[in-house]
PDB file of C-alpha atoms (C1' of nucleotides) in Angstrom:
ATOM      1  CA  MET S   1     140.701  65.049  56.219  1.00 50.00           C
ATOM      2  CA  ASP S   2     139.186  65.441  59.629  1.00 51.00           C
ATOM      3  CA  ALA S   3     142.400  66.860  60.980  1.00 50.00           C
ATOM      4  CA  ASN S   4     142.017  69.783  58.609  1.00 57.00           C
ATOM      5  CA  LYS S   5     138.785  70.775  60.279  1.00 56.00           C
ATOM      6  CA  LYS S   6     140.569  71.299  63.580  1.00 60.00           C
ATOM      7  CA  ILE S   7     143.089  73.558  61.921  1.00 64.00           C
ATOM      8  CA  ASN S   8     140.190  75.367  60.311  1.00 80.00           C
ATOM      9  CA  PHE S   9     138.883  76.317  63.746  1.00 85.00           C
ATOM     10  CA  PHE S  10     142.074  78.133  64.614  1.00 87.00           C
ATOM     11  CA  GLU S  11     142.218  79.717  61.189  1.00 87.00           C
ATOM     12  CA  GLN S  12     138.641  80.915  61.572  1.00 89.00           C
ATOM     13  CA  VAL S  13     139.452  82.662  64.823  1.00 92.00           C
ATOM     14  CA  HIS S  14     142.591  84.178  63.347  1.00 92.00           C
ATOM     15  CA  GLN S  15     140.662  85.404  60.325  1.00 91.00           C
ATOM     16  CA  ILE S  16     138.079  87.184  62.460  1.00 93.00           C
ATOM     17  CA  VAL S  17     140.687  88.802  64.660  1.00 94.00           C
ATOM     18  CA  ARG S  18     142.469  90.053  61.567  1.00 94.00           C
ATOM     19  CA  GLN S  19     139.221  91.715  60.510  1.00 93.00           C
ATOM     20  CA  ILE S  20     139.139  93.845  63.638  1.00 94.00           C
ATOM     21  CA  PRO S  21     139.651  97.469  62.555  1.00 94.00           C
ATOM     22  CA  GLU S  22     142.288  99.625  64.202  1.00 94.00           C
ATOM     23  CA  GLY S  23     141.267 101.250  67.456  1.00 95.00           C
ATOM     24  CA  ARG S  24     138.570  98.625  67.993  1.00 95.00           C
ATOM     25  CA  VAL S  25     138.342  95.574  70.224  1.00 95.00           C
ATOM     26  CA  THR S  26     136.115  92.533  70.520  1.00 95.00           C
ATOM     27  CA  SER S  27     135.381  89.805  73.028  1.00 95.00           C
ATOM     28  CA  TYR S  28     136.067  86.082  72.967  1.00 95.00           C
ATOM     29  CA  GLY S  29     132.398  85.295  73.282  1.00 93.00           C
ATOM     30  CA  ALA S  30     131.585  87.440  70.247  1.00 94.00           C
ATOM     31  CA  ILE S  31     134.122  85.555  68.155  1.00 93.00           C
ATOM     32  CA  ALA S  32     132.877  82.251  69.492  1.00 92.00           C
ATOM     33  CA  ARG S  33     129.355  83.192  68.488  1.00 91.00           C
ATOM     34  CA  ALA S  34     130.497  84.281  65.025  1.00 90.00           C
ATOM     35  CA  LEU S  35     132.070  80.857  64.595  1.00 87.00           C
ATOM     36  CA  GLY S  36     128.914  79.181  65.846  1.00 85.00           C
ATOM     37  CA  THR S  37     130.789  77.755  68.811  1.00 85.00           C
ATOM     38  CA  ALA S  38     128.935  79.923  71.303  1.00 82.00           C
ATOM     39  CA  GLY S  39     129.643  78.735  74.824  1.00 81.00           C
ATOM     40  CA  SER S  40     133.076  77.486  73.864  1.00 86.00           C
ATOM     41  CA  SER S  41     134.586  80.908  74.349  1.00 90.00           C
ATOM     42  CA  ARG S  42     137.512  79.182  76.003  1.00 91.00           C
ATOM     43  CA  MET S  43     138.494  77.640  72.691  1.00 91.00           C
ATOM     44  CA  VAL S  44     138.648  81.129  71.209  1.00 93.00           C
ATOM     45  CA  GLY S  45     141.046  82.190  73.911  1.00 92.00           C
ATOM     46  CA  TYR S  46     143.047  79.058  73.264  1.00 91.00           C
ATOM     47  CA  ALA S  47     143.250  79.906  69.590  1.00 91.00           C
ATOM     48  CA  MET S  48     144.412  83.396  70.517  1.00 93.00           C
ATOM     49  CA  ARG S  49     147.221  81.893  72.522  1.00 90.00           C
ATOM     50  CA  ALA S  50     148.499  80.600  69.208  1.00 89.00           C
ATOM     51  CA  ALA S  51     148.206  84.072  67.683  1.00 90.00           C
ATOM     52  CA  PRO S  52     151.957  84.846  67.711  1.00 87.00           C
ATOM     53  CA  THR S  53     152.555  81.435  66.171  1.00 86.00           C
ATOM     54  CA  ALA S  54     150.172  82.225  63.311  1.00 86.00           C
ATOM     55  CA  ASN S  55     151.465  83.577  60.039  1.00 84.00           C
ATOM     56  CA  PRO S  56     151.048  86.422  59.639  1.00 84.00           C
ATOM     57  CA  PRO S  57     150.702  87.207  63.354  1.00 86.00           C
ATOM     58  CA  ILE S  58     147.294  88.534  64.319  1.00 92.00           C
ATOM     59  CA  PRO S  59     146.450  91.581  66.499  1.00 95.00           C
ATOM     60  CA  ALA S  60     145.494  89.531  69.517  1.00 95.00           C
ATOM     61  CA  HIS S  61     145.776  92.667  71.644  1.00 95.00           C
ATOM     62  CA  ARG S  62     142.449  93.750  70.123  1.00 96.00           C
ATOM     63  CA  VAL S  63     140.728  90.791  71.750  1.00 96.00           C
ATOM     64  CA  VAL S  64     139.655  91.046  75.365  1.00 96.00           C
ATOM     65  CA  ASN S  65     137.200  89.257  77.609  1.00 94.00           C
ATOM     66  CA  ARG S  66     133.550  90.183  78.123  1.00 93.00           C
ATOM     67  CA  VAL S  67     134.293  92.878  80.658  1.00 93.00           C
ATOM     68  CA  GLY S  68     137.013  94.427  78.509  1.00 94.00           C
ATOM     69  CA  MET S  69     139.811  93.288  80.782  1.00 93.00           C
ATOM     70  CA  LEU S  70     143.173  92.458  79.221  1.00 93.00           C
ATOM     71  CA  SER S  71     143.107  88.895  80.473  1.00 92.00           C
ATOM     72  CA  GLY S  72     145.725  87.784  77.965  1.00 91.00           C
ATOM     73  CA  LYS S  73     148.199  90.571  78.494  1.00 92.00           C
ATOM     74  CA  MET S  74     150.586  88.055  80.000  1.00 89.00           C
ATOM     75  CA  ALA S  75     150.742  86.160  76.708  1.00 89.00           C
ATOM     76  CA  PHE S  76     152.433  89.095  74.986  1.00 91.00           C
ATOM     77  CA  GLY S  77     155.703  88.558  76.789  1.00 88.00           C
ATOM     78  CA  SER S  78     155.229  91.789  78.717  1.00 90.00           C
ATOM     79  CA  PRO S  79     152.193  92.525  80.915  1.00 89.00           C
ATOM     80  CA  THR S  80     152.180  96.085  79.599  1.00 93.00           C
ATOM     81  CA  LEU S  81     152.743  95.363  75.925  1.00 94.00           C
ATOM     82  CA  MET S  82     149.063  94.698  75.262  1.00 94.00           C
ATOM     83  CA  GLN S  83     148.078  97.965  76.901  1.00 94.00           C
ATOM     84  CA  GLN S  84     150.743  99.838  75.008  1.00 95.00           C
ATOM     85  CA  LEU S  85     149.560  98.436  71.678  1.00 95.00           C
ATOM     86  CA  LEU S  86     145.941  99.345  72.403  1.00 96.00           C
ATOM     87  CA  GLU S  87     146.821 102.849  73.551  1.00 96.00           C
ATOM     88  CA  ASN S  88     148.919 103.211  70.424  1.00 96.00           C
ATOM     89  CA  GLU S  89     145.785 102.569  68.382  1.00 96.00           C
ATOM     90  CA  GLY S  90     143.751 105.093  70.337  1.00 96.00           C
ATOM     91  CA  VAL S  91     142.167 102.680  72.796  1.00 96.00           C
ATOM     92  CA  MET S  92     142.517 103.986  76.331  1.00 95.00           C
ATOM     93  CA  ILE S  93     143.250 101.491  79.068  1.00 94.00           C
ATOM     94  CA  ALA S  94     142.605 101.940  82.781  1.00 92.00           C
ATOM     95  CA  ASN S  95     143.492  99.363  85.395  1.00 90.00           C
ATOM     96  CA  ASP S  96     144.122  96.752  82.681  1.00 91.00           C
ATOM     97  CA  LYS S  97     140.625  97.390  81.383  1.00 93.00           C
ATOM     98  CA  VAL S  98     139.370  99.000  78.160  1.00 95.00           C
ATOM     99  CA  VAL S  99     137.861 102.465  78.643  1.00 94.00           C
ATOM    100  CA  ASP S 100     134.488 102.889  76.940  1.00 93.00           C
ATOM    101  CA  PHE S 101     134.600  99.255  75.996  1.00 93.00           C
ATOM    102  CA  LYS S 102     131.082  99.589  74.622  1.00 91.00           C
ATOM    103  CA  LYS S 103     132.217 102.293  72.201  1.00 93.00           C
ATOM    104  CA  VAL S 104     135.348 100.563  70.964  1.00 94.00           C
ATOM    105  CA  PHE S 105     133.672  97.164  70.885  1.00 94.00           C
ATOM    106  CA  TRP S 106     133.580  95.636  67.405  1.00 94.00           C
ATOM    107  CA  ASP S 107     131.139  92.904  66.582  1.00 92.00           C
ATOM    108  CA  PRO S 108     132.605  90.323  64.163  1.00 92.00           C
ATOM    109  CA  GLN S 109     129.090  89.433  63.091  1.00 87.00           C
ATOM    110  CA  LEU S 110     128.508  92.936  61.730  1.00 83.00           C
ATOM    111  CA  ASN S 111     129.880  94.211  58.432  1.00 67.00           C
ATOM    112  CA  ASP S 112     132.601  96.835  58.332  1.00 70.00           C
ATOM    113  CA  ASP S 113     130.124  99.157  56.632  1.00 72.00           C
ATOM    114  CA  GLU S 114     127.888  98.923  59.641  1.00 70.00           C
ATOM    115  CA  GLN S 115     130.646 100.097  61.913  1.00 72.00           C
TER     116      GLN S 115
ATOM    117  C1'  DG T   1     143.953  56.206  74.985  1.00 50.18           C
ATOM    118  C1'  DT T   2     143.363  59.005  79.305  1.00 50.18           C
ATOM    119  C1'  DG T   3     143.681  63.072  82.176  1.00 50.18           C
ATOM    120  C1'  DG T   4     144.473  67.775  83.123  1.00 50.18           C
ATOM    121  C1'  DT T   5     144.534  72.492  81.713  1.00 50.18           C
ATOM    122  C1'  DG T   6     142.763  76.886  80.009  1.00 50.18           C
ATOM    123  C1'  DA T   7     143.693  84.866  76.724  1.00 50.18           C
ATOM    124  C1'  DC T   8     135.833  82.726  78.993  1.00 50.18           C
ATOM    125  C1'  DG T   9     131.001  82.883  79.646  1.00 50.18           C
ATOM    126  C1'  DT T  10     126.676  81.709  81.654  1.00 50.18           C
ATOM    127  C1'  DA T  11     123.903  79.835  85.341  1.00 50.18           C
ATOM    128  C1'  DT T  12     122.656  79.342  89.923  1.00 50.18           C
ATOM    129  C1'  DA T  13     122.756  80.300  95.144  1.00 50.18           C
TER     130       DA T  13
ATOM    131  C1'  DG Z   1     124.875  92.704  93.502  1.00 50.18           C
ATOM    132  C1'  DT Z   2     128.543  89.354  94.860  1.00 50.18           C
ATOM    133  C1'  DA Z   3     130.329  84.704  95.096  1.00 50.18           C
ATOM    134  C1'  DT Z   4     130.768  80.067  93.592  1.00 50.18           C
ATOM    135  C1'  DA Z   5     130.138  76.163  90.265  1.00 50.18           C
ATOM    136  C1'  DC Z   6     129.873  74.257  85.934  1.00 50.18           C
ATOM    137  C1'  DG Z   7     130.311  73.672  80.872  1.00 50.18           C
ATOM    138  C1'  DC Z   8     132.598  74.246  76.535  1.00 50.18           C
ATOM    139  C1'  DC Z   9     136.010  71.327  73.647  1.00 50.18           C
ATOM    140  C1'  DA Z  10     140.891  71.747  71.583  1.00 50.18           C
ATOM    141  C1'  DC Z  11     145.716  71.123  72.909  1.00 50.18           C
ATOM    142  C1'  DC Z  12     149.658  69.096  75.724  1.00 50.18           C
ATOM    143  C1'  DA Z  13     151.916  65.548  78.775  1.00 50.18           C
TER     144       DA Z  13
END
DNA sequence: GTGGTGACGTATA
DNA sequence: GTATACGCCACCA
């Protein structure tokens, strides 16, 4: 069924986000590239918006934009919830941005062993 | 079926 | 280096 393929897209994004290790974050573009939909980073963000509706819910707070800014913090119900969750995992946040984003960045295209 | 919107990213001026 | 424009394509009205 063609309709299944659309659902697969969301599932793919959810699967990758679920693979993000604790204390690590990734960017929408990186996920988009891992899915082969490079350039359509917006669709990744759209899929993340459905994160709380997914089952089981996915750690969408580990996904930030290219500059490490918590662009989707508003989607958590509280503009500080995303920051709190990240800080709880050891990720420091400053001015709604990830500190040492380069260090905590996790590439979905790499294997966990590589990390 | 059509139009508008959007948790972004890249290109160009 | 900063500012603005455009594209990407799935979802909602």
